[in-house]
Amino acid sequence: MSLVIVEVNGAMGTITLNRAKVNALNGELIDEIASALATMKARNLRVIVLRAKRGAKVFSAGHEVTELPTNGRDPITYNDPLRQIVRAIQLHPCPVIAMVEGSVWGGACELVMSCDLIVAAQDTTLAITPAKLGVPYNLSGILNLMKVVNMPIIKEMLFTARPVSAQRLMECGVINHVVPREELESFTQQLAMQIVETSPLVLRILKEELRVLASAHPITPEAYERIQSLRREVYDSEDYQEGIRAFLEKRKPEFHGR
Ligand code: YZS
């Protein structure tokens, strides 16, 4: 069975995550999302909705944990599937709307926040979890989160790894709209149709201008190398191994800071 369901309705495309049991983002699922985006780009669609199946309890459980390396390699490199799909969404020429119901975890928060607009059902929650798993999140990922979430909230989310309600995130300007579950599809469709009526050429350039300007955070090679070496200390640590092991053994990790 396909890991995504792809539908086209006029100028609007919909990509529905369809991986049992919790839409964990493995390489295969991400390849299918990327391929759906490429097809929609070739067809010049004007707006795309990324969603989970109707009534989902979990929108996505984040990065497939069994695909995080434990052999001393950087767990989130430039070519990690999560990084690839985030870039594909950011570079996609038309707006992508995340239509979110259910809980969103870890890397799936970055996926959602890389979309251009977010519409969430009332009971949606988002948890950014690297500190729960012991994963040294990478620089471009952190920057992507910073573009969307203000510093006090991103710090709270990163440092506690706890779910935050969509309502609170809407109040902080992270989520565009929170609506009752039963109105989620009609509301999102209406929003999508308003986008379809605007100039695709202007939207394409506006999206690119915003992407380029929001990413304009130059750092020195030395600063970059320093952060990379700090990250390396984490993925070489006992705590990193413990975080992944604890997840697989379905227990709380015991971190010792080494
Ligand atoms: O026992 P089975 O074989 O049925 O498997 C279970 C879970 O182990 C599995 N599963 C996952 N497998 C791989 N990668 C995942 N991220 C993942 N999440 C879950 O799916 C089966 C169903 O899970 P249950 O726990 O039994 O289902 P449920 O009680 O409905 O709870 C669903 C949630 C999503 C709440 C629960 O599974 C959960 O807390 N999952 C972990 C969410 C999480 O912390 N994700 C972050 C992954 N890491 C990242 O995205 C980044 C790399 S980072 O670490 O930096 O944030």
PDB file of N, CA and C in Angstrom, residues 201-241:
ATOM      1  N   LEU A 201       2.443  33.635 -10.163  1.00  0.00           N
ATOM      2  CA  LEU A 201       3.795  34.178 -10.388  1.00  0.00           C
ATOM      3  C   LEU A 201       4.225  35.018  -9.195  1.00  0.00           C
ATOM      4  N   VAL A 202       3.279  35.814  -8.685  1.00  0.00           N
ATOM      5  CA  VAL A 202       3.616  36.653  -7.524  1.00  0.00           C
ATOM      6  C   VAL A 202       3.855  35.774  -6.292  1.00  0.00           C
ATOM      7  N   LEU A 203       2.997  34.778  -6.099  1.00  0.00           N
ATOM      8  CA  LEU A 203       3.178  33.914  -4.922  1.00  0.00           C
ATOM      9  C   LEU A 203       4.526  33.211  -4.958  1.00  0.00           C
ATOM     10  N   ARG A 204       4.916  32.756  -6.134  1.00  0.00           N
ATOM     11  CA  ARG A 204       6.192  32.041  -6.268  1.00  0.00           C
ATOM     12  C   ARG A 204       7.356  32.928  -5.830  1.00  0.00           C
ATOM     13  N   ILE A 205       7.330  34.198  -6.292  1.00  0.00           N
ATOM     14  CA  ILE A 205       8.454  35.075  -5.957  1.00  0.00           C
ATOM     15  C   ILE A 205       8.371  35.531  -4.500  1.00  0.00           C
ATOM     16  N   LEU A 206       7.129  35.743  -4.003  1.00  0.00           N
ATOM     17  CA  LEU A 206       6.997  36.138  -2.587  1.00  0.00           C
ATOM     18  C   LEU A 206       7.526  35.035  -1.675  1.00  0.00           C
ATOM     19  N   LYS A 207       7.164  33.801  -2.014  1.00  0.00           N
ATOM     20  CA  LYS A 207       7.605  32.672  -1.177  1.00  0.00           C
ATOM     21  C   LYS A 207       9.122  32.590  -1.171  1.00  0.00           C
ATOM     22  N   GLU A 208       9.715  32.770  -2.350  1.00  0.00           N
ATOM     23  CA  GLU A 208      11.172  32.678  -2.445  1.00  0.00           C
ATOM     24  C   GLU A 208      11.850  33.853  -1.724  1.00  0.00           C
ATOM     25  N   GLU A 209      11.272  35.063  -1.882  1.00  0.00           N
ATOM     26  CA  GLU A 209      11.839  36.223  -1.172  1.00  0.00           C
ATOM     27  C   GLU A 209      11.816  35.990   0.337  1.00  0.00           C
ATOM     28  N   LEU A 210      10.680  35.512   0.820  1.00  0.00           N
ATOM     29  CA  LEU A 210      10.569  35.280   2.272  1.00  0.00           C
ATOM     30  C   LEU A 210      11.553  34.203   2.723  1.00  0.00           C
ATOM     31  N   ARG A 211      11.701  33.151   1.923  1.00  0.00           N
ATOM     32  CA  ARG A 211      12.633  32.068   2.282  1.00  0.00           C
ATOM     33  C   ARG A 211      14.062  32.591   2.373  1.00  0.00           C
ATOM     34  N   VAL A 212      14.458  33.346   1.348  1.00  0.00           N
ATOM     35  CA  VAL A 212      15.837  33.831   1.307  1.00  0.00           C
ATOM     36  C   VAL A 212      16.090  34.808   2.463  1.00  0.00           C
ATOM     37  N   LEU A 213      15.154  35.741   2.649  1.00  0.00           N
ATOM     38  CA  LEU A 213      15.361  36.748   3.705  1.00  0.00           C
ATOM     39  C   LEU A 213      15.345  36.109   5.091  1.00  0.00           C
ATOM     40  N   ALA A 214      14.438  35.150   5.298  1.00  0.00           N
ATOM     41  CA  ALA A 214      14.342  34.533   6.631  1.00  0.00           C
ATOM     42  C   ALA A 214      15.563  33.668   6.937  1.00  0.00           C
ATOM     43  N   SER A 215      16.274  33.239   5.895  1.00  0.00           N
ATOM     44  CA  SER A 215      17.450  32.376   6.113  1.00  0.00           C
ATOM     45  C   SER A 215      18.739  33.175   6.176  1.00  0.00           C
ATOM     46  N   ALA A 216      18.634  34.497   6.085  1.00  0.00           N
ATOM     47  CA  ALA A 216      19.853  35.317   6.006  1.00  0.00           C
ATOM     48  C   ALA A 216      20.490  35.494   7.384  1.00  0.00           C
ATOM     49  N   HIS A 217      21.069  34.411   7.865  1.00  0.00           N
ATOM     50  CA  HIS A 217      21.750  34.446   9.162  1.00  0.00           C
ATOM     51  C   HIS A 217      23.173  33.959   8.968  1.00  0.00           C
ATOM     52  N   PRO A 218      24.081  34.807   8.481  1.00  0.00           N
ATOM     53  CA  PRO A 218      25.430  34.308   8.224  1.00  0.00           C
ATOM     54  C   PRO A 218      26.157  33.960   9.523  1.00  0.00           C
ATOM     55  N   ILE A 219      26.900  32.862   9.505  1.00  0.00           N
ATOM     56  CA  ILE A 219      27.780  32.577  10.640  1.00  0.00           C
ATOM     57  C   ILE A 219      29.165  32.271  10.092  1.00  0.00           C
ATOM     58  N   THR A 220      30.163  32.459  10.925  1.00  0.00           N
ATOM     59  CA  THR A 220      31.528  32.232  10.456  1.00  0.00           C
ATOM     60  C   THR A 220      31.774  30.730  10.354  1.00  0.00           C
ATOM     61  N   PRO A 221      32.724  30.331   9.482  1.00  0.00           N
ATOM     62  CA  PRO A 221      33.087  28.913   9.420  1.00  0.00           C
ATOM     63  C   PRO A 221      33.507  28.394  10.792  1.00  0.00           C
ATOM     64  N   GLU A 222      34.199  29.244  11.562  1.00  0.00           N
ATOM     65  CA  GLU A 222      34.666  28.790  12.875  1.00  0.00           C
ATOM     66  C   GLU A 222      33.485  28.487  13.803  1.00  0.00           C
ATOM     67  N   ALA A 223      32.481  29.382  13.777  1.00  0.00           N
ATOM     68  CA  ALA A 223      31.312  29.163  14.635  1.00  0.00           C
ATOM     69  C   ALA A 223      30.586  27.888  14.203  1.00  0.00           C
ATOM     70  N   TYR A 224      30.458  27.689  12.888  1.00  0.00           N
ATOM     71  CA  TYR A 224      29.785  26.490  12.379  1.00  0.00           C
ATOM     72  C   TYR A 224      30.528  25.224  12.831  1.00  0.00           C
ATOM     73  N   GLU A 225      31.842  25.258  12.679  1.00  0.00           N
ATOM     74  CA  GLU A 225      32.643  24.084  13.051  1.00  0.00           C
ATOM     75  C   GLU A 225      32.563  23.819  14.555  1.00  0.00           C
ATOM     76  N   ARG A 226      32.501  24.909  15.319  1.00  0.00           N
ATOM     77  CA  ARG A 226      32.410  24.737  16.776  1.00  0.00           C
ATOM     78  C   ARG A 226      31.102  24.035  17.146  1.00  0.00           C
ATOM     79  N   ILE A 227      29.992  24.498  16.559  1.00  0.00           N
ATOM     80  CA  ILE A 227      28.699  23.872  16.873  1.00  0.00           C
ATOM     81  C   ILE A 227      28.697  22.416  16.417  1.00  0.00           C
ATOM     82  N   GLN A 228      29.277  22.167  15.236  1.00  0.00           N
ATOM     83  CA  GLN A 228      29.310  20.784  14.746  1.00  0.00           C
ATOM     84  C   GLN A 228      30.099  19.895  15.711  1.00  0.00           C
ATOM     85  N   SER A 229      31.187  20.454  16.276  1.00  0.00           N
ATOM     86  CA  SER A 229      31.978  19.622  17.183  1.00  0.00           C
ATOM     87  C   SER A 229      31.204  19.391  18.485  1.00  0.00           C
ATOM     88  N   LEU A 230      30.395  20.378  18.905  1.00  0.00           N
ATOM     89  CA  LEU A 230      29.556  20.164  20.103  1.00  0.00           C
ATOM     90  C   LEU A 230      28.505  19.089  19.814  1.00  0.00           C
ATOM     91  N   ARG A 231      27.947  19.134  18.618  1.00  0.00           N
ATOM     92  CA  ARG A 231      26.951  18.118  18.243  1.00  0.00           C
ATOM     93  C   ARG A 231      27.595  16.733  18.229  1.00  0.00           C
ATOM     94  N   ARG A 232      28.833  16.685  17.699  1.00  0.00           N
ATOM     95  CA  ARG A 232      29.524  15.394  17.615  1.00  0.00           C
ATOM     96  C   ARG A 232      29.710  14.790  19.008  1.00  0.00           C
ATOM     97  N   GLU A 233      30.043  15.669  19.991  1.00  0.00           N
ATOM     98  CA  GLU A 233      30.199  15.160  21.366  1.00  0.00           C
ATOM     99  C   GLU A 233      28.909  14.493  21.825  1.00  0.00           C
ATOM    100  N   VAL A 234      27.754  15.043  21.381  1.00  0.00           N
ATOM    101  CA  VAL A 234      26.477  14.465  21.820  1.00  0.00           C
ATOM    102  C   VAL A 234      26.222  13.135  21.120  1.00  0.00           C
ATOM    103  N   TYR A 235      26.404  13.093  19.789  1.00  0.00           N
ATOM    104  CA  TYR A 235      26.070  11.805  19.152  1.00  0.00           C
ATOM    105  C   TYR A 235      27.109  10.723  19.387  1.00  0.00           C
ATOM    106  N   ASP A 236      28.276  11.125  19.947  1.00  0.00           N
ATOM    107  CA  ASP A 236      29.272  10.129  20.365  1.00  0.00           C
ATOM    108  C   ASP A 236      29.082   9.718  21.825  1.00  0.00           C
ATOM    109  N   SER A 237      28.062  10.289  22.495  1.00  0.00           N
ATOM    110  CA  SER A 237      27.959  10.098  23.951  1.00  0.00           C
ATOM    111  C   SER A 237      27.189   8.829  24.314  1.00  0.00           C
ATOM    112  N   GLU A 238      27.333   8.421  25.573  1.00  0.00           N
ATOM    113  CA  GLU A 238      26.524   7.307  26.105  1.00  0.00           C
ATOM    114  C   GLU A 238      25.055   7.726  26.150  1.00  0.00           C
ATOM    115  N   ASP A 239      24.814   9.021  26.434  1.00  0.00           N
ATOM    116  CA  ASP A 239      23.429   9.484  26.540  1.00  0.00           C
ATOM    117  C   ASP A 239      22.674   9.327  25.223  1.00  0.00           C
ATOM    118  N   TYR A 240      23.356   9.556  24.100  1.00  0.00           N
ATOM    119  CA  TYR A 240      22.689   9.394  22.804  1.00  0.00           C
ATOM    120  C   TYR A 240      22.261   7.930  22.624  1.00  0.00           C
ATOM    121  N   GLN A 241      23.191   7.014  22.928  1.00  0.00           N
ATOM    122  CA  GLN A 241      22.862   5.580  22.803  1.00  0.00           C
ATOM    123  C   GLN A 241      21.697   5.228  23.733  1.00  0.00           C
TER     124      GLN A 241
END
